[in-house]
Short mmCIF file of C-alpha atoms and ligand atoms in Angstrom, two decimals:
data_model
loop_
_atom_site.label_atom_id
_atom_site.label_comp_id
_atom_site.label_asym_id
_atom_site.label_seq_id
_atom_site.Cartn_x
_atom_site.Cartn_y
_atom_site.Cartn_z
CA MET C 1 0.00 0.00 0.00
CA SER C 2 1.29 3.47 -0.89
CA ILE C 3 1.55 6.23 1.69
CA GLU C 4 0.17 9.58 0.52
CA ARG C 5 1.56 12.91 1.77
CA ASP C 6 0.90 16.56 1.02
CA VAL C 7 4.61 17.22 0.52
CA ILE C 8 7.50 14.88 -0.09
CA ILE C 9 11.00 16.31 -0.12
CA LEU C 10 13.84 14.47 -1.80
CA GLY C 11 17.19 15.33 -0.21
CA SER C 12 18.32 16.35 3.26
CA GLY C 13 20.90 19.09 2.72
CA PRO C 14 20.25 22.71 3.76
CA ALA C 15 17.65 23.15 0.98
CA GLY C 16 15.67 20.00 1.77
CA LEU C 17 15.73 20.50 5.54
CA THR C 18 14.74 24.16 5.31
CA ALA C 19 11.84 23.23 3.02
CA ALA C 20 10.96 20.58 5.62
CA LEU C 21 11.12 23.08 8.49
CA TYR C 22 8.85 25.59 6.79
CA SER C 23 6.41 22.96 5.49
CA ALA C 24 6.22 21.34 8.93
CA ARG C 25 5.51 24.69 10.56
CA ALA C 26 2.74 25.15 7.98
CA ASN C 27 1.30 21.86 9.25
CA LEU C 28 1.89 20.03 5.96
CA LYS C 29 3.60 17.11 7.74
CA PRO C 30 6.34 16.73 5.13
CA LEU C 31 8.15 13.50 4.50
CA VAL C 32 11.86 13.86 3.76
CA ILE C 33 13.64 11.03 1.98
CA GLU C 34 17.21 11.77 2.94
CA GLY C 35 19.14 10.18 0.07
CA VAL C 36 22.42 8.37 -0.02
CA GLU C 37 24.46 11.50 0.82
CA ALA C 38 22.35 12.34 3.89
CA GLY C 39 22.96 15.90 5.04
CA GLY C 40 24.44 16.88 1.68
CA GLN C 41 27.81 18.42 0.92
CA LEU C 42 28.21 20.04 4.35
CA MET C 43 28.75 16.57 5.76
CA LEU C 44 32.04 16.57 3.82
CA THR C 45 33.33 19.83 5.24
CA THR C 46 34.89 20.62 8.58
CA MET C 47 34.38 24.14 9.96
CA VAL C 48 31.68 26.31 8.37
CA ASP C 49 32.54 29.95 9.01
CA ASN C 50 30.02 31.58 6.69
CA TRP C 51 26.74 30.35 8.15
CA PRO C 52 25.30 33.48 9.76
CA GLY C 53 24.76 33.35 13.49
CA PHE C 54 27.82 31.37 14.51
CA ARG C 55 30.59 33.86 15.19
CA ASP C 56 33.08 31.08 15.93
CA GLY C 57 31.85 28.90 13.06
CA ILE C 58 30.18 25.52 13.28
CA MET C 59 31.24 22.11 12.03
CA GLY C 60 29.33 21.16 8.85
CA PRO C 61 28.00 17.84 10.22
CA ASP C 62 26.93 19.56 13.48
CA LEU C 63 25.02 22.20 11.53
CA MET C 64 23.17 19.50 9.61
CA THR C 65 22.37 17.61 12.83
CA GLU C 66 20.82 20.80 14.23
CA MET C 67 18.83 21.52 11.06
CA ARG C 68 17.50 18.01 11.05
CA ALA C 69 16.45 18.13 14.71
CA GLN C 70 14.81 21.52 14.17
CA ALA C 71 12.72 20.23 11.24
CA GLU C 72 11.76 17.13 13.24
CA ARG C 73 10.74 19.28 16.20
CA PHE C 74 7.92 20.71 14.08
CA GLY C 75 6.77 17.35 12.76
CA ALA C 76 8.85 16.67 9.66
CA GLU C 77 9.39 12.96 9.18
CA ILE C 78 12.80 12.02 7.84
CA ILE C 79 13.40 8.56 6.51
CA GLN C 80 16.55 6.86 5.31
CA GLY C 81 16.62 5.67 1.76
CA ASP C 82 17.62 6.57 -1.72
CA VAL C 83 14.86 7.21 -4.22
CA THR C 84 15.00 4.67 -7.02
CA SER C 85 12.42 6.26 -9.34
CA VAL C 86 9.88 9.06 -9.60
CA ASP C 87 6.85 9.29 -11.86
CA LEU C 88 5.97 12.91 -12.50
CA SER C 89 3.40 12.13 -15.20
CA ARG C 90 0.69 11.03 -12.76
CA ARG C 91 -1.14 12.74 -9.88
CA PRO C 92 -0.38 12.36 -7.08
CA PHE C 93 3.29 11.94 -7.96
CA LEU C 94 4.77 8.52 -7.33
CA VAL C 95 8.09 8.15 -5.52
CA THR C 96 9.66 4.73 -5.19
CA VAL C 97 12.32 3.79 -2.66
CA GLY C 98 13.26 0.18 -3.29
CA THR C 99 10.07 -1.77 -2.67
CA SER C 100 8.28 1.10 -0.87
CA GLU C 101 5.99 3.52 -2.70
CA TYR C 102 5.02 7.04 -1.65
CA LEU C 103 2.48 9.39 -3.21
CA ALA C 104 2.90 13.16 -3.06
CA LYS C 105 0.54 16.01 -3.86
CA ALA C 106 3.59 18.29 -4.08
CA LEU C 107 7.13 17.20 -4.60
CA VAL C 108 10.28 19.12 -3.67
CA LEU C 109 13.46 18.13 -5.46
CA ALA C 110 16.45 19.04 -3.31
CA THR C 111 18.83 16.30 -4.37
CA GLY C 112 21.80 18.67 -4.68
CA ALA C 113 24.88 18.40 -6.80
CA SER C 114 28.00 16.43 -6.13
CA ALA C 115 31.47 17.82 -6.67
CA LYS C 116 33.54 15.79 -9.06
CA TRP C 117 36.64 14.22 -7.54
CA LEU C 118 39.85 13.15 -9.21
CA GLU C 119 39.11 9.57 -8.21
CA LEU C 120 42.65 8.93 -7.04
CA GLY C 121 41.32 7.45 -3.81
CA VAL C 122 43.64 9.62 -1.74
CA ASP C 123 41.73 12.81 -2.66
CA ARG C 124 38.58 11.64 -0.88
CA LYS C 125 40.61 10.26 2.04
CA LEU C 126 42.26 13.67 2.61
CA SER C 127 38.98 15.56 2.21
CA GLY C 128 38.76 18.12 5.04
CA ARG C 129 42.48 17.55 5.76
CA GLY C 130 43.93 19.72 3.03
CA VAL C 131 41.79 18.62 0.10
CA SER C 132 38.62 20.55 -0.60
CA THR C 133 36.08 21.04 -3.36
CA CYS C 134 34.87 24.42 -2.08
CA ALA C 135 37.10 27.48 -1.67
CA THR C 136 34.40 29.65 -0.12
CA CYS C 137 33.83 26.94 2.50
CA ASP C 138 37.43 26.03 3.33
CA GLY C 139 39.68 28.73 1.83
CA TYR C 140 40.05 30.60 5.10
CA PHE C 141 41.97 27.71 6.64
CA PHE C 142 44.71 28.29 4.08
CA LYS C 143 45.35 31.91 4.90
CA GLY C 144 49.00 32.68 4.16
CA ARG C 145 49.69 29.14 2.90
CA PRO C 146 50.50 27.84 -0.61
CA VAL C 147 47.65 26.06 -2.39
CA ALA C 148 46.84 24.51 -5.76
CA VAL C 149 43.60 24.53 -7.72
CA ILE C 150 42.90 21.77 -10.19
CA GLY C 151 40.80 22.42 -13.31
CA GLY C 152 40.50 24.81 -16.22
CA GLY C 153 36.86 25.89 -16.16
CA ASP C 154 34.94 28.71 -14.50
CA THR C 155 34.73 26.82 -11.21
CA ALA C 156 38.52 26.49 -11.02
CA MET C 157 39.04 30.17 -11.96
CA GLU C 158 36.50 31.28 -9.40
CA GLU C 159 38.20 29.18 -6.72
CA ALA C 160 41.65 30.47 -7.70
CA ILE C 161 40.53 34.12 -7.65
CA TYR C 162 38.84 33.68 -4.29
CA LEU C 163 41.89 31.91 -2.84
CA SER C 164 44.30 34.53 -4.20
CA LYS C 165 42.99 36.90 -1.53
CA LEU C 166 43.84 34.43 1.23
CA ALA C 167 46.60 32.02 0.27
CA SER C 168 50.27 32.98 -0.07
CA SER C 169 50.26 31.60 -3.62
CA VAL C 170 47.84 29.78 -5.91
CA VAL C 171 48.96 27.41 -8.66
CA VAL C 172 46.28 26.39 -11.15
CA ILE C 173 46.99 22.94 -12.53
CA HIS C 174 45.26 22.16 -15.80
CA ARG C 175 45.52 19.03 -17.90
CA ARG C 176 45.60 20.93 -21.23
CA ASP C 177 47.34 24.08 -22.51
CA SER C 178 44.25 26.28 -22.71
CA LEU C 179 41.43 27.06 -20.34
CA ARG C 180 37.78 26.17 -20.79
CA ALA C 181 36.71 29.06 -18.55
CA SER C 182 34.88 32.10 -19.93
CA LYS C 183 37.10 34.89 -21.24
CA VAL C 184 36.18 37.28 -18.47
CA MET C 185 37.20 34.75 -15.80
CA GLN C 186 40.40 33.87 -17.65
CA ASP C 187 41.38 37.54 -17.92
CA LYS C 188 40.74 38.05 -14.24
CA ALA C 189 42.82 35.02 -13.25
CA PHE C 190 45.69 35.95 -15.61
CA ALA C 191 45.71 39.48 -14.18
CA THR C 192 46.05 38.27 -10.59
CA PRO C 193 49.77 38.29 -9.65
CA SER C 194 49.55 35.57 -6.99
CA ILE C 195 47.99 33.06 -9.43
CA SER C 196 50.33 31.02 -11.63
CA PHE C 197 49.53 28.22 -14.07
CA LEU C 198 50.93 24.77 -14.70
CA TRP C 199 49.78 23.63 -18.14
CA ASP C 200 49.52 20.13 -19.60
CA THR C 201 49.74 18.75 -16.10
CA GLU C 202 47.75 16.20 -14.19
CA VAL C 203 47.85 15.27 -10.53
CA ILE C 204 48.67 11.61 -10.04
CA ASP C 205 49.07 11.56 -6.25
CA ILE C 206 48.47 13.74 -3.21
CA ARG C 207 50.95 13.42 -0.34
CA ASP C 208 50.96 12.61 2.52
CA ILE C 209 48.27 10.12 3.46
CA THR C 210 50.43 8.70 6.27
CA LYS C 211 50.55 12.11 7.97
CA GLY C 212 46.86 12.76 7.26
CA GLU C 213 47.62 16.14 5.71
CA VAL C 214 48.66 17.64 2.38
CA ASP C 215 52.30 18.59 1.87
CA ALA C 216 52.86 17.99 -1.86
CA LEU C 217 51.32 16.95 -5.15
CA VAL C 218 52.87 14.44 -7.50
CA LEU C 219 52.40 15.70 -11.05
CA ARG C 220 52.79 14.29 -14.53
CA ASN C 221 53.24 16.33 -17.66
CA THR C 222 50.65 15.03 -20.13
CA VAL C 223 52.92 15.82 -23.12
CA THR C 224 56.36 14.68 -21.95
CA GLY C 225 55.25 12.13 -19.35
CA LEU C 226 57.78 13.58 -16.87
CA THR C 227 56.80 13.52 -13.21
CA SER C 228 57.56 16.15 -10.58
CA GLN C 229 56.50 17.28 -7.12
CA LEU C 230 54.93 20.55 -6.04
CA ALA C 231 54.94 21.58 -2.38
CA VAL C 232 51.49 22.87 -1.33
CA GLU C 233 49.51 22.73 1.89
CA GLY C 234 46.07 22.73 0.33
CA VAL C 235 44.49 21.53 -2.88
CA PHE C 236 41.14 22.59 -4.26
CA ILE C 237 39.54 20.33 -6.82
CA GLY C 238 37.53 22.53 -9.20
CA ILE C 239 36.74 20.14 -12.02
CA GLY C 240 33.00 20.66 -11.93
CA HIS C 241 29.85 19.41 -10.25
CA ILE C 242 27.27 16.89 -11.29
CA PRO C 243 23.68 17.81 -10.46
CA ASN C 244 21.83 14.85 -9.05
CA THR C 245 19.06 14.87 -11.65
CA LYS C 246 19.39 11.44 -13.25
CA LEU C 247 16.02 10.35 -11.83
CA PHE C 248 14.20 13.31 -13.38
CA ARG C 249 15.74 13.28 -16.85
CA GLY C 250 13.06 13.23 -19.55
CA GLN C 251 10.34 14.18 -17.06
CA ILE C 252 11.26 17.75 -16.23
CA GLU C 253 13.02 20.62 -17.97
CA LEU C 254 16.78 20.66 -17.35
CA ASP C 255 19.37 23.14 -18.60
CA GLU C 256 22.29 22.20 -20.86
CA ASN C 257 24.39 21.22 -17.81
CA GLY C 258 21.68 18.99 -16.36
CA TYR C 259 20.47 21.41 -13.65
CA ILE C 260 16.70 21.75 -13.10
CA ARG C 261 15.30 24.91 -14.65
CA THR C 262 13.18 26.89 -12.21
CA HIS C 263 10.98 29.94 -12.63
CA HIS C 264 9.26 32.18 -10.11
CA GLY C 265 11.73 31.15 -7.47
CA SER C 266 11.26 27.44 -7.26
CA ARG C 267 8.69 26.20 -9.75
CA THR C 268 9.78 23.63 -12.32
CA SER C 269 8.31 22.80 -15.72
CA VAL C 270 5.95 20.34 -14.00
CA GLU C 271 3.21 21.96 -11.95
CA GLY C 272 3.34 20.77 -8.36
CA VAL C 273 7.04 19.93 -8.57
CA PHE C 274 9.47 22.41 -6.99
CA ALA C 275 13.24 22.49 -6.85
CA ALA C 276 15.61 24.03 -4.32
CA GLY C 277 19.31 24.19 -3.63
CA ASP C 278 22.23 23.14 -5.77
CA VAL C 279 20.14 20.88 -7.99
CA GLN C 280 18.85 24.08 -9.63
CA ASP C 281 21.74 26.47 -8.90
CA HIS C 282 25.17 26.19 -10.45
CA ILE C 283 26.14 29.76 -9.62
CA TYR C 284 25.89 30.49 -5.89
CA ARG C 285 26.08 26.96 -4.46
CA GLN C 286 26.24 28.12 -0.85
CA ALA C 287 24.58 26.47 2.13
CA VAL C 288 22.87 29.73 2.97
CA THR C 289 21.46 30.25 -0.54
CA ALA C 290 20.34 26.62 -0.63
CA ALA C 291 18.52 27.11 2.67
CA GLY C 292 16.95 30.32 1.34
CA SER C 293 15.65 28.51 -1.73
CA GLY C 294 14.24 25.79 0.55
CA CYS C 295 12.19 28.48 2.25
CA VAL C 296 11.00 29.83 -1.13
CA VAL C 297 9.89 26.33 -2.10
CA SER C 298 7.80 25.78 0.97
CA ARG C 299 6.02 29.09 0.39
CA SER C 300 5.32 28.01 -3.20
CA THR C 301 3.91 24.62 -2.17
CA ARG C 302 1.21 26.50 -0.29
CA HIS C 303 0.41 28.54 -3.40
CA PRO C 304 0.47 25.88 -6.11
CA THR C 305 -0.01 28.31 -9.00
CA PRO C 306 1.86 31.60 -9.40
CA HIS C 307 0.03 34.82 -8.74
CA PRO C 308 -1.43 36.03 -12.10
CA ARG C 309 1.00 38.96 -12.03
CA HIS C 310 3.90 36.48 -11.94
CA ARG C 311 2.67 33.97 -14.49
CA ARG C 312 4.68 33.39 -17.63
CA PRO C 313 3.14 35.15 -20.65
CA PRO C 314 1.39 32.80 -23.09
CA PRO C 315 3.57 31.68 -26.02
CA VAL C 316 3.39 34.01 -29.02
CA GLN C 317 1.32 32.46 -31.83
CA ALA C 318 3.02 32.36 -35.24
P1 NDP L 1 33.55 22.67 -16.71
O1 NDP L 1 33.07 21.36 -17.20
O2 NDP L 1 33.30 23.89 -17.51
O3 NDP L 1 35.14 22.59 -16.51
C1 NDP L 1 35.71 21.53 -15.83
C2 NDP L 1 37.23 21.67 -15.95
O4 NDP L 1 37.83 20.65 -15.18
C3 NDP L 1 37.73 21.55 -17.39
O5 NDP L 1 38.78 22.45 -17.61
C4 NDP L 1 38.21 20.10 -17.44
O6 NDP L 1 39.31 19.93 -18.30
C5 NDP L 1 38.67 19.86 -16.03
N1 NDP L 1 38.50 18.46 -15.66
C6 NDP L 1 37.36 17.71 -15.72
N2 NDP L 1 37.58 16.48 -15.25
C7 NDP L 1 38.90 16.45 -14.89
C8 NDP L 1 39.73 15.46 -14.34
N3 NDP L 1 39.27 14.23 -14.04
N4 NDP L 1 41.03 15.76 -14.10
C9 NDP L 1 41.50 17.00 -14.38
N5 NDP L 1 40.77 18.00 -14.90
C10 NDP L 1 39.48 17.71 -15.16
O7 NDP L 1 32.99 22.78 -15.21
P2 NDP L 1 32.83 24.08 -14.29
O8 NDP L 1 32.36 23.58 -12.98
O9 NDP L 1 34.06 24.87 -14.30
O10 NDP L 1 31.65 24.89 -14.97
C11 NDP L 1 30.38 24.26 -15.17
C12 NDP L 1 29.38 25.30 -15.69
O11 NDP L 1 29.09 26.23 -14.64
C13 NDP L 1 29.92 26.11 -16.85
O12 NDP L 1 28.87 26.41 -17.71
C14 NDP L 1 30.43 27.35 -16.20
O13 NDP L 1 30.43 28.47 -17.08
C15 NDP L 1 29.42 27.54 -15.07
N6 NDP L 1 30.02 28.28 -13.97
C16 NDP L 1 29.87 29.63 -13.97
C17 NDP L 1 30.43 30.39 -12.99
C18 NDP L 1 30.25 31.85 -13.03
O14 NDP L 1 29.71 32.33 -13.99
N7 NDP L 1 30.67 32.56 -12.02
C19 NDP L 1 31.21 29.79 -11.88
C20 NDP L 1 31.32 28.35 -11.99
C21 NDP L 1 30.75 27.66 -13.01
P3 NDP L 1 39.15 20.07 -19.90
O15 NDP L 1 39.05 21.54 -20.16
O16 NDP L 1 40.38 19.42 -20.42
O17 NDP L 1 37.90 19.31 -20.24
#
């Protein structure tokens, strides 16, 4: 037998849990299906210094524990499980988790995005110990220290520019000899004196796992094959993010990078389906903006159709 709910929220990062908090306080008794990366990307960070209200910072996992407890306090139900399929073509919407089925009058997609890793093994093991995928989250810990940024796109340039204001030096390591980043970002990075570039270079190892901290990168030149070492104390992997939208592909409008397209704050191309957080935002990607969008969503779920003033104009007839 399927369980029917007014609101089902997929994902338990800042966006999902804020949507849960607001929906619970509106007496909608939301059900949160937490997903395989319960708590989202903040579970992978150490100290969070940019969440307002904590002057001494708060550990990412602790912040998520608090958010979760706060949502539960108002009646949100949070269950473990990873959604295996959704059917957005029927009403109520059908959400399947293994052999369990749930029906939702309104569905909130807050499944986030996952940073891409180098997949060296060691990069994930040293996460939070010198390896990071988020300069705005962790850059401060590298104040006055030498760091490297890996990647050649806008994410890597943004990370490098941000870090240039904190670190003693920033080396961008890119596997080719030209950047993929937009011209404006390239120009900005090239014009920053503390940023230097290592071209045609890939990282093949991060030292030193035995010490549990980063002290050097082992590099290989992709043209000559020669290997070398670069002494750094931090490494930021900026090779892109993957929005967790596989389940929704073909059922909802996505942009060219796979992120959910939203309009009027949080509405998606399917009426009754809302999106919040990184799954629909490849620009800001901050815990605080994700939480803000979770609040927007829960307001929208109570007003299923946009106010006439905010509706999209009808398509122009040829
Ligand atoms: P991109 O896919 O644009 O770039 C990823 C970069 O990482 C590429 O240079 C790629 O190399 C490199 N890379 C990928 N995999 C590996 C790997 N395994 N090892 C080493 N290097 C690797 O991703 P971004 O996240 O940079 O950007 C995604 C989208 O978001 C873009 O549309 C971008 O414009 C946008 N964005 C916009 C921002 C802004 O406007 N402020 C900020 C951040 C992103 P290669 O070039 O060889 O493929």
